[in-house]
XYZ file of C-alpha atoms in Angstrom:
273
model
C 0.000 0.000 0.000
C 0.940 3.700 -0.095
C 2.856 4.953 2.923
C 2.284 8.504 4.223
C 5.113 10.396 5.914
C 4.948 13.029 8.614
C 7.392 15.912 8.819
C 10.684 14.966 10.474
C 11.436 16.319 13.934
C 15.022 17.344 14.635
C 16.313 16.959 18.179
C 19.143 18.651 20.066
C 20.232 16.729 23.153
C 16.938 14.857 22.971
C 14.733 17.962 22.769
C 12.874 19.155 19.649
C 14.468 22.125 17.876
C 11.746 24.723 17.268
C 10.954 25.276 13.597
C 13.295 22.561 12.312
C 11.123 20.127 10.298
C 12.877 20.055 6.927
C 14.477 16.984 5.410
C 17.892 18.533 6.139
C 19.153 20.401 9.197
C 21.299 23.433 8.322
C 23.153 25.302 11.070
C 25.123 28.538 10.714
C 26.854 31.016 12.975
C 27.633 28.238 15.425
C 28.605 28.965 19.023
C 29.821 26.634 21.791
C 26.264 26.516 23.189
C 25.264 24.474 20.120
C 27.706 21.668 20.823
C 25.949 18.386 21.574
C 23.926 15.485 20.174
C 21.678 15.925 17.138
C 19.163 13.353 15.921
C 15.994 13.180 13.863
C 12.646 11.462 14.329
C 10.939 10.244 11.143
C 7.432 8.844 10.964
C 5.308 7.131 8.331
C 2.455 4.657 8.328
C 4.902 1.864 9.124
C 5.977 3.476 12.387
C 8.402 5.937 13.980
C 12.181 5.722 14.067
C 14.726 7.916 15.861
C 18.171 8.099 14.318
C 21.385 7.590 16.177
C 22.962 10.729 17.620
C 25.358 12.795 15.553
C 27.746 14.611 17.886
C 28.648 18.170 16.946
C 31.851 19.612 18.365
C 33.007 23.174 17.706
C 36.732 23.610 17.450
C 38.086 27.012 18.400
C 40.596 28.545 15.972
C 44.164 27.648 16.784
C 46.153 30.600 18.077
C 48.763 31.578 15.520
C 50.586 34.543 14.082
C 48.198 34.643 11.123
C 44.859 36.435 11.082
C 41.776 34.293 10.542
C 39.103 36.102 8.467
C 35.682 35.889 10.122
C 33.519 37.529 7.461
C 33.625 40.037 4.623
C 31.110 42.304 2.902
C 31.941 43.110 -0.715
C 31.629 46.684 -2.019
C 28.131 47.167 -3.393
C 26.701 44.200 -1.511
C 24.782 46.566 0.750
C 23.519 50.116 0.116
C 25.829 51.595 2.741
C 29.021 49.863 1.541
C 30.510 50.902 -1.792
C 33.774 51.707 -3.559
C 34.061 55.422 -2.784
C 35.293 57.120 0.383
C 31.936 57.500 2.129
C 32.749 54.838 4.726
C 35.479 56.117 7.035
C 34.413 55.514 10.618
C 34.377 52.064 12.211
C 34.259 51.054 15.890
C 33.843 47.927 18.005
C 31.505 48.045 20.993
C 33.373 46.380 23.884
C 30.125 46.049 25.835
C 28.394 43.689 23.388
C 30.726 42.938 20.447
C 28.713 44.896 17.874
C 30.478 46.783 15.090
C 29.381 50.310 14.238
C 29.911 51.490 10.657
C 29.657 55.157 9.689
C 28.503 55.666 6.102
C 27.581 58.701 4.019
C 26.380 56.619 1.081
C 23.051 58.165 0.144
C 22.595 59.745 3.562
C 24.373 59.855 6.909
C 23.994 56.388 8.406
C 25.262 54.634 11.518
C 24.784 50.928 10.902
C 25.132 48.349 13.674
C 26.503 44.969 12.570
C 26.903 41.689 14.429
C 30.610 41.542 15.183
C 30.708 37.746 14.870
C 28.900 37.357 11.561
C 28.682 40.778 9.881
C 24.890 40.505 9.775
C 23.078 43.835 9.781
C 21.170 44.391 13.037
C 19.783 47.919 12.771
C 20.746 51.579 12.359
C 21.166 54.223 15.011
C 18.865 57.215 15.073
C 20.403 60.326 13.518
C 17.780 62.764 14.808
C 18.365 64.715 18.013
C 15.944 64.924 20.912
C 14.277 67.996 19.417
C 13.773 66.088 16.136
C 16.582 68.058 14.433
C 18.582 65.878 12.017
C 22.327 65.636 12.579
C 24.004 68.208 10.331
C 26.892 70.641 10.034
C 30.502 70.597 8.937
C 32.028 69.338 5.712
C 30.596 65.879 6.483
C 27.844 65.606 9.159
C 29.221 62.253 10.371
C 32.708 60.895 9.801
C 34.370 58.984 12.648
C 33.088 56.820 15.498
C 34.370 55.586 18.852
C 32.738 53.585 21.628
C 33.516 53.868 25.341
C 34.049 50.871 27.597
C 30.467 51.185 28.886
C 28.989 51.063 25.364
C 28.342 54.794 24.931
C 28.740 55.706 21.257
C 30.513 58.880 20.120
C 30.461 60.165 16.547
C 32.043 63.343 15.209
C 31.603 65.330 12.040
C 34.422 66.614 9.847
C 35.356 70.277 9.730
C 38.169 71.442 7.470
C 38.513 74.684 9.440
C 37.476 74.956 13.064
C 37.086 78.729 12.764
C 34.394 78.555 10.078
C 32.475 75.421 11.141
C 32.418 73.768 14.535
C 33.628 70.298 15.347
C 30.457 68.552 16.465
C 30.478 65.541 18.784
C 27.412 63.354 19.358
C 26.735 60.785 22.045
C 24.353 57.803 22.161
C 23.880 56.156 25.558
C 24.126 52.766 23.821
C 23.795 51.262 20.339
C 20.112 50.288 20.619
C 17.930 51.236 17.636
C 15.687 53.598 19.623
C 18.409 55.513 21.498
C 18.202 59.252 20.776
C 21.579 60.980 20.290
C 22.635 64.137 22.056
C 24.772 66.928 20.641
C 27.541 67.663 23.139
C 28.339 71.272 24.063
C 30.465 73.377 21.726
C 34.209 73.039 22.270
C 35.762 76.543 22.037
C 39.289 75.123 22.242
C 38.797 73.530 18.805
C 37.676 76.775 17.140
C 41.081 77.198 15.499
C 42.204 76.979 11.882
C 42.717 73.220 11.972
C 41.013 70.275 10.274
C 39.323 68.111 12.936
C 37.389 64.868 12.598
C 39.594 62.652 10.411
C 40.772 60.632 13.406
C 39.189 59.975 16.788
C 39.788 57.553 19.658
C 37.674 56.855 22.749
C 38.418 55.073 26.008
C 37.164 54.902 29.592
C 33.607 55.017 30.867
C 31.181 57.294 32.676
C 32.770 60.460 34.020
C 36.209 59.114 33.076
C 35.514 58.916 29.335
C 38.262 60.434 27.178
C 38.032 61.372 23.514
C 41.203 62.102 21.521
C 41.326 64.056 18.251
C 44.195 64.996 15.956
C 44.422 67.820 13.442
C 45.023 66.403 9.982
C 46.579 69.533 8.501
C 48.299 70.722 11.663
C 50.539 69.573 14.484
C 48.178 69.596 17.441
C 45.994 67.071 19.213
C 43.129 67.457 21.666
C 41.991 65.478 24.686
C 38.348 65.814 25.741
C 37.057 64.581 29.082
C 33.365 63.727 28.906
C 31.266 63.780 32.086
C 27.629 63.966 33.188
C 26.448 61.758 30.283
C 27.922 64.224 27.817
C 26.590 67.397 29.383
C 30.094 68.464 30.408
C 33.117 68.533 28.115
C 36.533 69.663 29.370
C 39.003 70.113 26.519
C 42.696 70.790 26.144
C 44.644 71.229 22.909
C 48.306 70.183 22.905
C 50.516 71.750 20.205
C 53.547 69.775 19.048
C 55.769 72.287 17.212
C 58.496 69.677 16.746
C 56.147 67.568 14.573
C 55.568 68.501 10.932
C 52.045 69.545 10.009
C 49.980 66.566 8.883
C 52.226 63.937 10.446
C 49.560 62.296 12.576
C 46.110 63.239 11.327
C 44.692 59.968 9.979
C 45.409 57.121 12.406
C 44.835 57.397 16.143
C 44.593 55.056 19.128
C 45.030 55.326 22.875
C 48.074 53.606 24.298
C 48.953 52.530 27.804
C 48.579 55.240 30.436
C 48.538 58.810 29.174
C 49.808 58.019 25.681
C 48.549 58.039 22.113
C 49.659 56.281 18.953
C 49.187 58.297 15.763
C 50.187 58.318 12.116
C 49.174 59.469 8.634
C 49.653 58.378 5.030
C 53.358 57.977 4.301
C 54.282 59.194 7.791
C 56.012 57.438 10.695
C 54.131 55.928 13.610
C 54.362 58.251 16.595
C 53.905 57.643 20.287
C 52.777 60.766 22.136
C 52.558 61.332 25.876
C 50.137 63.859 27.329
């Protein structure tokens, strides 16, 4: 006679896996929590049979001197990733492992990606609490940095601090409904320097520090952010012994009160402040 078959039921450690009733079980983005025994229950008019367990083990990458690529997104694969220079800012959130990408492709965007897979999660709001869109400067958004507590900082780009202000924005976290705040003006940066090509962030709470370097000059700035961004204390440090433009494109905090900085075709500098 004709035998009728029911949908298979896939099991993980003896328990049904919700939504998994296809003839094949496909798993992706595996984590150690998915290690264990997998089996399948098949049923037809002749009866029900449970397969033997298939044991899945996840092997961590072997530590080596070579980088292991996790994922890649090709130019043009997504609307906010292309082949021009509209993607400059990139930051890792130490609080949750998300990656924040700043893009000016089409419009100013702050896209949150899953740091493990590259999957798009959502975008940050770019409208202030009074419903005013983020704007101002040569580019409204350019660089990003994330504090140890997950607070997100994004700056614009100004080619001359005397004609357009360096603007710094703060999101309490990288959730999709978090409203950004424009931090107070920074008079110390109202000088004829190009700010916003490089930014670094470290610390948390009232001990959050933001570092900026002038791309076309030989000065850097340290900002101390307190009161959830309501207070900004700034100091600009001139370095007359450094040639203009020597450290305006690459910037990172070092150990203690130090910075690492560089620019295209320039040496790597360590700076104490």
